[in-house]
């Protein structure tokens, strides 16, 4: 990766748009609005230990999970920053059961925004990295009217931009508009995201796997065999792999993007669709990883091809270095072929 120029994320977005004649500059403006929200959320996340913002609001979110104050702060901040710029016809958030309409008198725009305001929030109190994830589409319903559920429930392959912010030892924004993946590190001294990772390419093969092994007994037999395979010694395929699991999707995938690796949150016998959400977690992350030369699937099909049925639906996810994701898909497929043969023979 060549040495990044002294460039802010807004300047970078504008330069990116110059390379695409069809661009209107509107994407630059809405991404600039997002960075404002990201800076404010970063400020709160980094001082959460100092003010009485930790602990529970006493409310539950749409999934019945205890909501941390920071979750709601991030959710409200993103809506406040994004709802009046005239860019969006509708929004959706992990923290809201239904789609979020643009309040009058604000202009209704041509884009759609989905976001997970603070992923990994269960880690807030123990100072583990957490993140914000966003996904942007063009509307499919007629212009000038409020957006609809159809605008929101689009296949991930139709995203026009996606990204995340990881609030860790530093705050880093990673985004793509489909032409490369770029990272910007927040300089808190003057509140600007500066280009720090230009045109990120994920290593094609890795030596790191990332999964919650506490669920081992509930996994698909093919996945069990794959994990055991990774733990065997074989220098020609750089095994055994190292295991790294933060328990915060944005942190685990950010590491995989930079170092290479495969992050997995599979279905299991207790959770037939896994845990992670398709629309505002897996689709945007899959968009980023594929734009960086990696692969993202549900074990059988590209995440970006999945046809969503509901806003908060979950999907199994295997995402990261292309070689490694293809390998786990092969283990799962081989096991199912063997199972089918056994069923036929029985
Ligand atoms: P588990 C965090 O709560 C989260 O939604 C993701 O960020 C993370 O990858 C996953 O859940 C961790 O889940 O079951 O391993 O604790």
Coordinates of C-alpha atoms in Angstrom, one line a residue, residues 31 59-60 68 73 79 81 84 91 97 142 145 150 155 187 197 237 248 257 261 304 328:
X31 CA -21.1 10.6 3.3
X59 CA -35.5 -0.1 27.7
X60 CA -35.3 -3.1 25.4
X68 CA -27.2 0.5 26.4
X73 CA -27.2 7.9 21.5
X79 CA -30.8 10.0 12.4
X81 CA -27.2 13.9 11.1
X84 CA -32.5 16.6 6.9
X91 CA -33.9 4.8 6.7
X97 CA -38.6 -2.3 14.4
X142 CA -41.1 6.4 -7.6
X145 CA -42.9 10.2 -2.3
X150 CA -39.2 -2.3 -1.0
X155 CA -30.3 -7.5 -2.4
X187 CA -7.2 12.8 14.3
X197 CA -5.3 3.0 4.3
X237 CA -0.8 -24.8 4.0
X248 CA -17.4 -7.6 18.0
X257 CA -9.6 -7.1 6.1
X261 CA -8.6 -14.1 7.8
X304 CA -24.8 -10.1 -1.7
X328 CA -15.1 -23.9 4.4

